[in-house]
PDB file of C-alpha atoms in Angstrom:
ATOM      1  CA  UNK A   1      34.605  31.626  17.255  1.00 95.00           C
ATOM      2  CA  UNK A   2      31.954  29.757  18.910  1.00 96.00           C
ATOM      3  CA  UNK A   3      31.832  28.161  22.220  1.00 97.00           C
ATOM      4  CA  UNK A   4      28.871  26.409  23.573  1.00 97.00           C
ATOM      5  CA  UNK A   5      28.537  25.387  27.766  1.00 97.00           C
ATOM      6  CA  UNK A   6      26.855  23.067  29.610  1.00 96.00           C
ATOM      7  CA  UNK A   7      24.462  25.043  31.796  1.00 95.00           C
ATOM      8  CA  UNK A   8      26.155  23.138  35.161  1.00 95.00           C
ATOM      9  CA  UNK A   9      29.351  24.518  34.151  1.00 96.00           C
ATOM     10  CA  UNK A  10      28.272  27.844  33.193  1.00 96.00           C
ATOM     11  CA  UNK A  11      25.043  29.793  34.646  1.00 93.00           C
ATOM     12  CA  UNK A  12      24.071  32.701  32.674  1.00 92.00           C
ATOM     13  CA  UNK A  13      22.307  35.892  34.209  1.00 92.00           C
ATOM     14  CA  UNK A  14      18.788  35.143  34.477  1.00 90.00           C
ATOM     15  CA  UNK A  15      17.701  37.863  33.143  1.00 89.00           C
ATOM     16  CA  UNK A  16      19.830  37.498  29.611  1.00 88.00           C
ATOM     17  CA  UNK A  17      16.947  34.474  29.469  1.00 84.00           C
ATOM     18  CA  UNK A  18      14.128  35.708  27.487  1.00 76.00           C
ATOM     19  CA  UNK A  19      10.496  34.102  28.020  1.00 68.00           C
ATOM     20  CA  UNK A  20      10.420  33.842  24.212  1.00 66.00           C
ATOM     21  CA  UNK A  21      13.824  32.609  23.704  1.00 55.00           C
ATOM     22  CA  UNK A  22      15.182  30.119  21.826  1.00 59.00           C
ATOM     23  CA  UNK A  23      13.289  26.578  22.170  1.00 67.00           C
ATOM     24  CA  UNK A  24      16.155  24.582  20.497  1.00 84.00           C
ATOM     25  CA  UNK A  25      19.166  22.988  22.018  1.00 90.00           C
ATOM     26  CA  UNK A  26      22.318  23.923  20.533  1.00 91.00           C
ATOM     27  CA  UNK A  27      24.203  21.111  21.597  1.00 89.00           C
ATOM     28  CA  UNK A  28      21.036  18.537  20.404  1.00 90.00           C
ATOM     29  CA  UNK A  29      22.516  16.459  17.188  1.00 89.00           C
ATOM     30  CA  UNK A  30      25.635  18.952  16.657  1.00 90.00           C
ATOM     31  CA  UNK A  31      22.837  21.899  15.843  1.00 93.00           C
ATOM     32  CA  UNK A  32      24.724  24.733  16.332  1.00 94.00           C
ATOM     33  CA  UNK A  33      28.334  23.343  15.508  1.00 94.00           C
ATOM     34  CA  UNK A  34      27.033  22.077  12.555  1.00 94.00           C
ATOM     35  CA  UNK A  35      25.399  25.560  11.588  1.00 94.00           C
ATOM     36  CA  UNK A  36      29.063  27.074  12.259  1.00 94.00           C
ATOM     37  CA  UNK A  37      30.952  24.620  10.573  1.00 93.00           C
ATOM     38  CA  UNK A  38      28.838  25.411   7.441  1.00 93.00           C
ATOM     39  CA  UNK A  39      29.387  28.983   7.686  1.00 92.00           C
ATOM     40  CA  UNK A  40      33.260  28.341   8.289  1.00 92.00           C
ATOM     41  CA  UNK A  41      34.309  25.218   6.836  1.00 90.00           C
ATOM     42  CA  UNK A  42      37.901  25.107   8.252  1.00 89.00           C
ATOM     43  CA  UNK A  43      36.852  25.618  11.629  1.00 92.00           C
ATOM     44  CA  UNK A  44      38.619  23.360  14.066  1.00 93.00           C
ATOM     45  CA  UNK A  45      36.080  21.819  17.199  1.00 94.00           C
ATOM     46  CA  UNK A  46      37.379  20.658  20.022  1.00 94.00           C
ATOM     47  CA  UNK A  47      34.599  18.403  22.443  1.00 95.00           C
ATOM     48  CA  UNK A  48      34.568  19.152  25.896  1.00 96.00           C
ATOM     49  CA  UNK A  49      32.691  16.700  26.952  1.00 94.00           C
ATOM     50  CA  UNK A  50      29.809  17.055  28.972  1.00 94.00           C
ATOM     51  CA  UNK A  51      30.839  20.594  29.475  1.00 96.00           C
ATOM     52  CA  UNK A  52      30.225  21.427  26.199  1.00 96.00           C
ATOM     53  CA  UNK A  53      32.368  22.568  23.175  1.00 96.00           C
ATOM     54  CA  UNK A  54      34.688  25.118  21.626  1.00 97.00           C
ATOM     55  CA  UNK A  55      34.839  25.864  17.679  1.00 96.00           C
ATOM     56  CA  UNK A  56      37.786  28.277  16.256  1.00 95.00           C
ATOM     57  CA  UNK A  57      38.278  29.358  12.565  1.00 92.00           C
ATOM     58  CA  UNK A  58      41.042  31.439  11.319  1.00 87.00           C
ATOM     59  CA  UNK A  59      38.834  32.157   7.935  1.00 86.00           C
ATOM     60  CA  UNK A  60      36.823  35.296   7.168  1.00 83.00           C
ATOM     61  CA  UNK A  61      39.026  37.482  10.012  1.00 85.00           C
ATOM     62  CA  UNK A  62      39.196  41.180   9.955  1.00 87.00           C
ATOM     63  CA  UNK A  63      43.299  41.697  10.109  1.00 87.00           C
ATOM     64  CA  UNK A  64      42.501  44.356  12.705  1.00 89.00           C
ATOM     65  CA  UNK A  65      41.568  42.008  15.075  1.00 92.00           C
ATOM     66  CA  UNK A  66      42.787  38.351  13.893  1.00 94.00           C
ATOM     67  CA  UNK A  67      41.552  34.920  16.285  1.00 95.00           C
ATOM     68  CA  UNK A  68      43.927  32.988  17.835  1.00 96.00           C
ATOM     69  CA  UNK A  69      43.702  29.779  19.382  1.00 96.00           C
ATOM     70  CA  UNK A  70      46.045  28.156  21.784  1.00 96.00           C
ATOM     71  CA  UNK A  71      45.710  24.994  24.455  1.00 96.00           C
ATOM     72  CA  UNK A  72      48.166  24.514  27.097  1.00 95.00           C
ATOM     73  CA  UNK A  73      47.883  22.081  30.258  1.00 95.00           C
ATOM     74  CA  UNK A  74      43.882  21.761  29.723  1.00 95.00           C
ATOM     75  CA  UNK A  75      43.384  25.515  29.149  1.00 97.00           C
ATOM     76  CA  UNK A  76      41.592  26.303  26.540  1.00 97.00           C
ATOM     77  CA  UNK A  77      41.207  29.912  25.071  1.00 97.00           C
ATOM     78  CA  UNK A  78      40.162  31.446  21.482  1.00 97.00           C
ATOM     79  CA  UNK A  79      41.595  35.157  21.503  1.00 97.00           C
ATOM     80  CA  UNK A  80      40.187  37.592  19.418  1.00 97.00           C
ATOM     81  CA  UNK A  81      42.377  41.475  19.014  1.00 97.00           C
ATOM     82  CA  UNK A  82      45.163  42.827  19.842  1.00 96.00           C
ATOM     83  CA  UNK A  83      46.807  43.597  23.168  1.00 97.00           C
ATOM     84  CA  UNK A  84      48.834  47.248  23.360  1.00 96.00           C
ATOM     85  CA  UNK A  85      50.392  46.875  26.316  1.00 96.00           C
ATOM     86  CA  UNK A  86      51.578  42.983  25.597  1.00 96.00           C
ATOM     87  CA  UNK A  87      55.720  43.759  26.494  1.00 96.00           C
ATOM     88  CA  UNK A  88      54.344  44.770  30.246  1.00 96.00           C
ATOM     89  CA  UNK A  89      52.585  41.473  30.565  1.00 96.00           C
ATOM     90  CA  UNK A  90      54.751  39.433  29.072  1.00 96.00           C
ATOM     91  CA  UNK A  91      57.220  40.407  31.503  1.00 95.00           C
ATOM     92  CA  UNK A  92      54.584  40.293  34.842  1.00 94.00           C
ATOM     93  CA  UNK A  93      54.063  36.599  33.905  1.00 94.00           C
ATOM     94  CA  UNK A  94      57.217  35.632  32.506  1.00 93.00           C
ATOM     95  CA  UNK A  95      56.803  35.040  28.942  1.00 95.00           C
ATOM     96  CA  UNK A  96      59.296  34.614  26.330  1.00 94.00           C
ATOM     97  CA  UNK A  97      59.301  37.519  24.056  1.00 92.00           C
ATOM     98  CA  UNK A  98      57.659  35.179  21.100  1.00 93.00           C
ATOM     99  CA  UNK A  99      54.392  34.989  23.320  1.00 95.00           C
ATOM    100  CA  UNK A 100      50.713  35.795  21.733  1.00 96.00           C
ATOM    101  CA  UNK A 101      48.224  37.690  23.747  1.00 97.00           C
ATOM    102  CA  UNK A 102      46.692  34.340  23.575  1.00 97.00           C
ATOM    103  CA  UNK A 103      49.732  32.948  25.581  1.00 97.00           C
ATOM    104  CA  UNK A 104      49.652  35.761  28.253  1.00 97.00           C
ATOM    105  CA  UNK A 105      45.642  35.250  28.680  1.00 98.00           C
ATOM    106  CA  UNK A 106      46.247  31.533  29.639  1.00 97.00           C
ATOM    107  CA  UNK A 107      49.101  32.770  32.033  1.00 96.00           C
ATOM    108  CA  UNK A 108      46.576  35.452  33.351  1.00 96.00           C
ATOM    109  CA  UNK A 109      44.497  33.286  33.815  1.00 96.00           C
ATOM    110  CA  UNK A 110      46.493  30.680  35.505  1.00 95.00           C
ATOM    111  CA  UNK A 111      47.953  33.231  37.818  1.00 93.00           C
ATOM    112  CA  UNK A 112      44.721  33.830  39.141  1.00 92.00           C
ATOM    113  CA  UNK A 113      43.921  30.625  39.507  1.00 92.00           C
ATOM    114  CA  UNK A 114      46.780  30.039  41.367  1.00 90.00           C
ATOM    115  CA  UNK A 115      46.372  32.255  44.201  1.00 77.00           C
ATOM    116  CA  UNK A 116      48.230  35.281  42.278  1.00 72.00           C
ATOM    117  CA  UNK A 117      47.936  38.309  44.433  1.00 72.00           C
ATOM    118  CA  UNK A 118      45.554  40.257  42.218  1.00 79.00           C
ATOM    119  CA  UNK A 119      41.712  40.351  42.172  1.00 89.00           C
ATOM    120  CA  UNK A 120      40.377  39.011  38.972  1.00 92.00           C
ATOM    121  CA  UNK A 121      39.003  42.635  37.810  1.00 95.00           C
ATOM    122  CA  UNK A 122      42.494  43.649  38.010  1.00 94.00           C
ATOM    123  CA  UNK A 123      43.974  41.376  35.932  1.00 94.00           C
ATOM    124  CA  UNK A 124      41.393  41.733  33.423  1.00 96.00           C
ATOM    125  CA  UNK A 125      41.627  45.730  33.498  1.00 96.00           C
ATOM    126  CA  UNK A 126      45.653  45.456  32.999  1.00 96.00           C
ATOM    127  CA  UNK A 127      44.858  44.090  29.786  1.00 97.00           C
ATOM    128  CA  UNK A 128      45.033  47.419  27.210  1.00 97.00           C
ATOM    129  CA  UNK A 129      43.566  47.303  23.867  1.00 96.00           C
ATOM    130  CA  UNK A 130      41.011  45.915  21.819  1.00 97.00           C
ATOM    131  CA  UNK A 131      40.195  42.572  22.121  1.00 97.00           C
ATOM    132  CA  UNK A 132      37.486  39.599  23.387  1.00 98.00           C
ATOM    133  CA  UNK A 133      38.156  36.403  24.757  1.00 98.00           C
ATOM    134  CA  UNK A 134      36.886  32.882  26.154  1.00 97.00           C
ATOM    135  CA  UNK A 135      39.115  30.638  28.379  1.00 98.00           C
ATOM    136  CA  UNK A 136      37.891  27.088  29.862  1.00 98.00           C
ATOM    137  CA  UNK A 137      40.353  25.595  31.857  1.00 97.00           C
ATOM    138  CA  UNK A 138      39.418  21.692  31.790  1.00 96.00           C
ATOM    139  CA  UNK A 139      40.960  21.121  35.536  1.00 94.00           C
ATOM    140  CA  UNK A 140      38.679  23.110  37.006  1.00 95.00           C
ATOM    141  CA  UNK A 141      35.603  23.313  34.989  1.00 96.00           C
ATOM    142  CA  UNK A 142      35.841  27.350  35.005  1.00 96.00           C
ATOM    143  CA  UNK A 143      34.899  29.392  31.948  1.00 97.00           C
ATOM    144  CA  UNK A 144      36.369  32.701  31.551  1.00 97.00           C
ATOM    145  CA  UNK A 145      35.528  35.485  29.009  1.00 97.00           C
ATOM    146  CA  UNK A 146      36.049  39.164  29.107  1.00 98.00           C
ATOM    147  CA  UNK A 147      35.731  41.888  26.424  1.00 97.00           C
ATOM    148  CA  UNK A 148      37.479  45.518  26.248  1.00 97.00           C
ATOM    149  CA  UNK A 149      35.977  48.628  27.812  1.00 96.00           C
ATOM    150  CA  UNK A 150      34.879  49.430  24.258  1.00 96.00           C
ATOM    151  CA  UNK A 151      33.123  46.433  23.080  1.00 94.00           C
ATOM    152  CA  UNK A 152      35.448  47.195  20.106  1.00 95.00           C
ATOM    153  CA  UNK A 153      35.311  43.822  19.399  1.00 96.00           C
ATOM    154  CA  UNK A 154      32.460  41.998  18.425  1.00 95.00           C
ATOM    155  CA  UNK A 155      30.889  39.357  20.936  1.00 97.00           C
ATOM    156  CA  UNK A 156      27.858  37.783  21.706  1.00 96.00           C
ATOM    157  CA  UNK A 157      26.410  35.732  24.077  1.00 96.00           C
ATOM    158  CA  UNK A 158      22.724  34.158  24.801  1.00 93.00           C
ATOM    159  CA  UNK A 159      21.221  30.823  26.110  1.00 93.00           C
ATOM    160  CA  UNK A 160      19.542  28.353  24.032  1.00 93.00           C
ATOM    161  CA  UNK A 161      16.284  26.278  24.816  1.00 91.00           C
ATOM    162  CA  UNK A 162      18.158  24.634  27.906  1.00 92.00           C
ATOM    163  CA  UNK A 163      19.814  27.094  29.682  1.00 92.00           C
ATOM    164  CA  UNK A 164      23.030  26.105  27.963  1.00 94.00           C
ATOM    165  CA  UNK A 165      25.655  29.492  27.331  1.00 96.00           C
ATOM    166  CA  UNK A 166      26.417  30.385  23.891  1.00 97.00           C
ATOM    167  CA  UNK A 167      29.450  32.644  22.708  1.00 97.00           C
ATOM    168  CA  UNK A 168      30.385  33.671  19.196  1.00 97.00           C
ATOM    169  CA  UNK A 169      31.837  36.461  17.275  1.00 95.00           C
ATOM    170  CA  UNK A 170      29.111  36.288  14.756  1.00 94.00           C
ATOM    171  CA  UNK A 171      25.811  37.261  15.842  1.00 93.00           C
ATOM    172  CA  UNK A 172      23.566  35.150  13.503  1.00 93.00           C
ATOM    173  CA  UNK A 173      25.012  32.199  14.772  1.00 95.00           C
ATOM    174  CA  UNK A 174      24.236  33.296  18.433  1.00 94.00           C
ATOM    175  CA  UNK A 175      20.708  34.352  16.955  1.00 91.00           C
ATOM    176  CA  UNK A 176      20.137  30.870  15.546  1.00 93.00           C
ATOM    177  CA  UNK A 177      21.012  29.355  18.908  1.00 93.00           C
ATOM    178  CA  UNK A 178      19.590  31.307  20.939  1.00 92.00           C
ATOM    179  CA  UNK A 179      16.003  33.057  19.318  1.00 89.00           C
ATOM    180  CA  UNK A 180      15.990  36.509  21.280  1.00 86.00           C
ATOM    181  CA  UNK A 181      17.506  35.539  24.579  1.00 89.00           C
ATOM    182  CA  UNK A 182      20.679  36.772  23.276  1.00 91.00           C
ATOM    183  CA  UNK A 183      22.929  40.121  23.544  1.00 92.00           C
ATOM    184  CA  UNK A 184      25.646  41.766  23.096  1.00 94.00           C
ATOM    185  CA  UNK A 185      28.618  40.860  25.593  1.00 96.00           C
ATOM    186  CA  UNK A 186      28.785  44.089  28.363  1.00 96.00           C
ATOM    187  CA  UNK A 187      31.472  46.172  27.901  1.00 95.00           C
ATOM    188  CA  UNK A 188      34.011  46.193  30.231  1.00 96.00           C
ATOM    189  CA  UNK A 189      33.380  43.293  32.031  1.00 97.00           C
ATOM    190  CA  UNK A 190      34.320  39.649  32.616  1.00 97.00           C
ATOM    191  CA  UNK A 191      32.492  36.675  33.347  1.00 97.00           C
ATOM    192  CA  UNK A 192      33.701  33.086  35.095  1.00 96.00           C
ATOM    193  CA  UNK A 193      31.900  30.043  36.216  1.00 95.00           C
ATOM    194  CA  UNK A 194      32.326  30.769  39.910  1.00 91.00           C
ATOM    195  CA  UNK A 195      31.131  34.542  39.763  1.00 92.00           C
ATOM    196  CA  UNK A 196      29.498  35.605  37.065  1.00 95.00           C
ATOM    197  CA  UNK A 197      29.011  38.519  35.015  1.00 96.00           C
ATOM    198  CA  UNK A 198      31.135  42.051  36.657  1.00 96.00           C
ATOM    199  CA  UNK A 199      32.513  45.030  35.943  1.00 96.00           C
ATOM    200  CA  UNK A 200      36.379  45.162  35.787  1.00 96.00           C
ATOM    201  CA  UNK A 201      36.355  49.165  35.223  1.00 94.00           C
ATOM    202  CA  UNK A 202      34.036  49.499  38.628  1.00 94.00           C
ATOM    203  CA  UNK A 203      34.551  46.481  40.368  1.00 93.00           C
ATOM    204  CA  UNK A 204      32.420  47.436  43.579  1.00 93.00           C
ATOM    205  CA  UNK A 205      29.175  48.504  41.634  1.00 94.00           C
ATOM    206  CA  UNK A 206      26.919  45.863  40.862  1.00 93.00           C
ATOM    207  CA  UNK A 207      24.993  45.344  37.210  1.00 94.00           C
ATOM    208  CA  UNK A 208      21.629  45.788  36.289  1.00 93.00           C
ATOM    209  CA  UNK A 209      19.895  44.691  33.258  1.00 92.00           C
ATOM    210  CA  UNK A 210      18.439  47.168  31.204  1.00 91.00           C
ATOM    211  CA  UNK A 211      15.736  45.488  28.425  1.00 86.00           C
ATOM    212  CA  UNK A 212      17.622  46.030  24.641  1.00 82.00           C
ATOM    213  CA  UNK A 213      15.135  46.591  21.293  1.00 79.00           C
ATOM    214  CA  UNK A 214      15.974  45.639  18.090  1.00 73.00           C
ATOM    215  CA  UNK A 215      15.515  47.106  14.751  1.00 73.00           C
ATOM    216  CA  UNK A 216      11.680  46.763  14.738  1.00 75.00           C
ATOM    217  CA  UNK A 217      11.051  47.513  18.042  1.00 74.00           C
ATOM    218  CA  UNK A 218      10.908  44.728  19.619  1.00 72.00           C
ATOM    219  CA  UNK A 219      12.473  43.407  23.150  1.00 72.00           C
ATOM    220  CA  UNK A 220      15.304  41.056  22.594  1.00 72.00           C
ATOM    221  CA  UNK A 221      17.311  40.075  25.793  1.00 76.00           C
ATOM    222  CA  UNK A 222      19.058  42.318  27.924  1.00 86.00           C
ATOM    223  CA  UNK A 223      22.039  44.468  28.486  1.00 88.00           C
ATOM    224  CA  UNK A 224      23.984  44.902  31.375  1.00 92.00           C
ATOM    225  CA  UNK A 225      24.959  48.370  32.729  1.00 91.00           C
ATOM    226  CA  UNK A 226      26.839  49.412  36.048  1.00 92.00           C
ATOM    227  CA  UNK A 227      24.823  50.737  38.784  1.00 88.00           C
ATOM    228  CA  UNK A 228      26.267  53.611  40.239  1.00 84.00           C
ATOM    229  CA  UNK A 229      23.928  53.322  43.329  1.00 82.00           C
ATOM    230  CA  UNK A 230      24.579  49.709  44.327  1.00 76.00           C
ATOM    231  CA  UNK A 231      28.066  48.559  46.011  1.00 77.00           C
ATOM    232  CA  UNK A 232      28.903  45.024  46.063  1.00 72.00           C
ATOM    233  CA  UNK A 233      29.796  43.741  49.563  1.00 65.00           C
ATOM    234  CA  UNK A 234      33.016  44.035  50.808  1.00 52.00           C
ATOM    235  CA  UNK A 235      35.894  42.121  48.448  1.00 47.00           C
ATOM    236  CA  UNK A 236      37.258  38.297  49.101  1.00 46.00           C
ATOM    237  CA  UNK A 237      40.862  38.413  50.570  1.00 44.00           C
ATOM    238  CA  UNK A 238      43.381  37.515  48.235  1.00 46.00           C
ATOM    239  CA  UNK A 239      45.778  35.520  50.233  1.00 44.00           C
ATOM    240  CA  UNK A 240      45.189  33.131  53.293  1.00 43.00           C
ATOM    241  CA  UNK A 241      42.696  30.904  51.794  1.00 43.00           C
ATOM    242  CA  UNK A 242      42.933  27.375  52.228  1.00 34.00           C
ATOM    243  CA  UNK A 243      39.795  26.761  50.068  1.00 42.00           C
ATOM    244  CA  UNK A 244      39.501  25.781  46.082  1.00 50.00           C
ATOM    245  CA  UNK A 245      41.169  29.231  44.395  1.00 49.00           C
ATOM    246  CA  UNK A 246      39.599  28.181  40.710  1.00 56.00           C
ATOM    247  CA  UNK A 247      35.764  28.795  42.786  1.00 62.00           C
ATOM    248  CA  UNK A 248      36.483  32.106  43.875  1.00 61.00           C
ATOM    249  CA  UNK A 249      37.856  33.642  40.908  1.00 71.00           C
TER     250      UNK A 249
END
């Protein structure tokens, strides 16, 4: 999976920006979509416009932890594992019992958006299981991605010469993108256009970046990690708000 966002639409941490990242733009000519679409030739694009794009291929899948790729009412979202816990949720959000964990992340999702009465770390954290996913809901111009406490599934994410936000399963292709201002995704922790990178497992601790090395030694990006000594301020009331929901999720 690959997903590529106009930096407008989607800020990344400004520390995940290396000085001696990536000087190409991913988006420039179909560079990176192109790159992807050589690697997995069935892969199916879908233009977002100025916001950016989303590529999903069902080829080259480890059966543990298959893709899927649904759209429903402008929502967007490439799902990438398996959720344990999926008869629970399908039931909290009144699914049919045919639904995919795709399905129930788009209902999550629009839950939230709707003024559901839980926090967004909540409704991430009720999600048991492995799995990694990205969710751009068209309406709104949101982006939403989360992976498990684990990081048993593989995602990566990075900026390319622009400031653009790149997302993909396979790190070469986020490499390619993005030179060395590029990481693994945090585990345990979601990310949406309105507030950034957080924790789900300890929502009221803020993240720090911690410098990563790679192989030869060499600083490449960051990582985020919860800091036990830093609270956030106190949490947004769920209910009452007469405000845009989709900006405060």
């Amino acid at each position: 999976m690959l997903a590529i966002f106009d930096k407008n639409v989607a800020k990344a941490p400004e520390a995940l920006q290396s000085q001696e990242g990536g000087s190409v733009c991913a988006l420039k000519d179909g560079f990176l979509p192109n790159h992807f679409a050589s690697i997995y030739p069935g892969a199916v694009t879908t233009n977002l416009g100025s916001s950016g794009l989303i590529a999903c291929s069902l080829d080259k899948q480890n059966p543990l932890i298959p893709r899927l790729f649904a759209v429903n009412d402008d929502m967007f979202c490439i799902f990438q594992g398996h959720i344990e816990n999926i008869p629970f949720l399908k039931q909290q959000y009144g699914l049919t019992k045919t639904a995919t964990e795709v399905t129930v992340v788009i209902e999550a999702y629009r839950a939230l958006r709707d003024r559901g009465p839980y926090p967004a770390d909540q409704v991430v954290r009720d999600f048991q299981g492995r799995f990694a996913f990205m969710l751009f809901d068209c309406t709104t111009k949101n982006v939403f991605l989360a992976g498990d406490a684990d990081g048993s599934v593989p995602l990566f994410w990075g900026t390319d010469g622009e400031g653009h936000l790149v997302l993909s399963d396979d790190v070469e292709t986020v490499k390619k993108g993005c030179g060395k201002s590029f990481a693994p995704f945090p585990k345990g922790c979601f990310f949406t256009s309105s507030g950034g990178l957080r924790s789900f497992e300890y929502p009221l601790n803020e993240l720090k970046p911690v410098p990563r090395v790679d192989s030869s030694g060499e600083v490449c990006g960051v990582t985020f990690k919860v800091d036990s000594e830093a609270k956030k301020e106190g949490a947004m009331p769920r209910v009452g708000s007469v405000q845009n929901w989709s900006q405060q999720i």
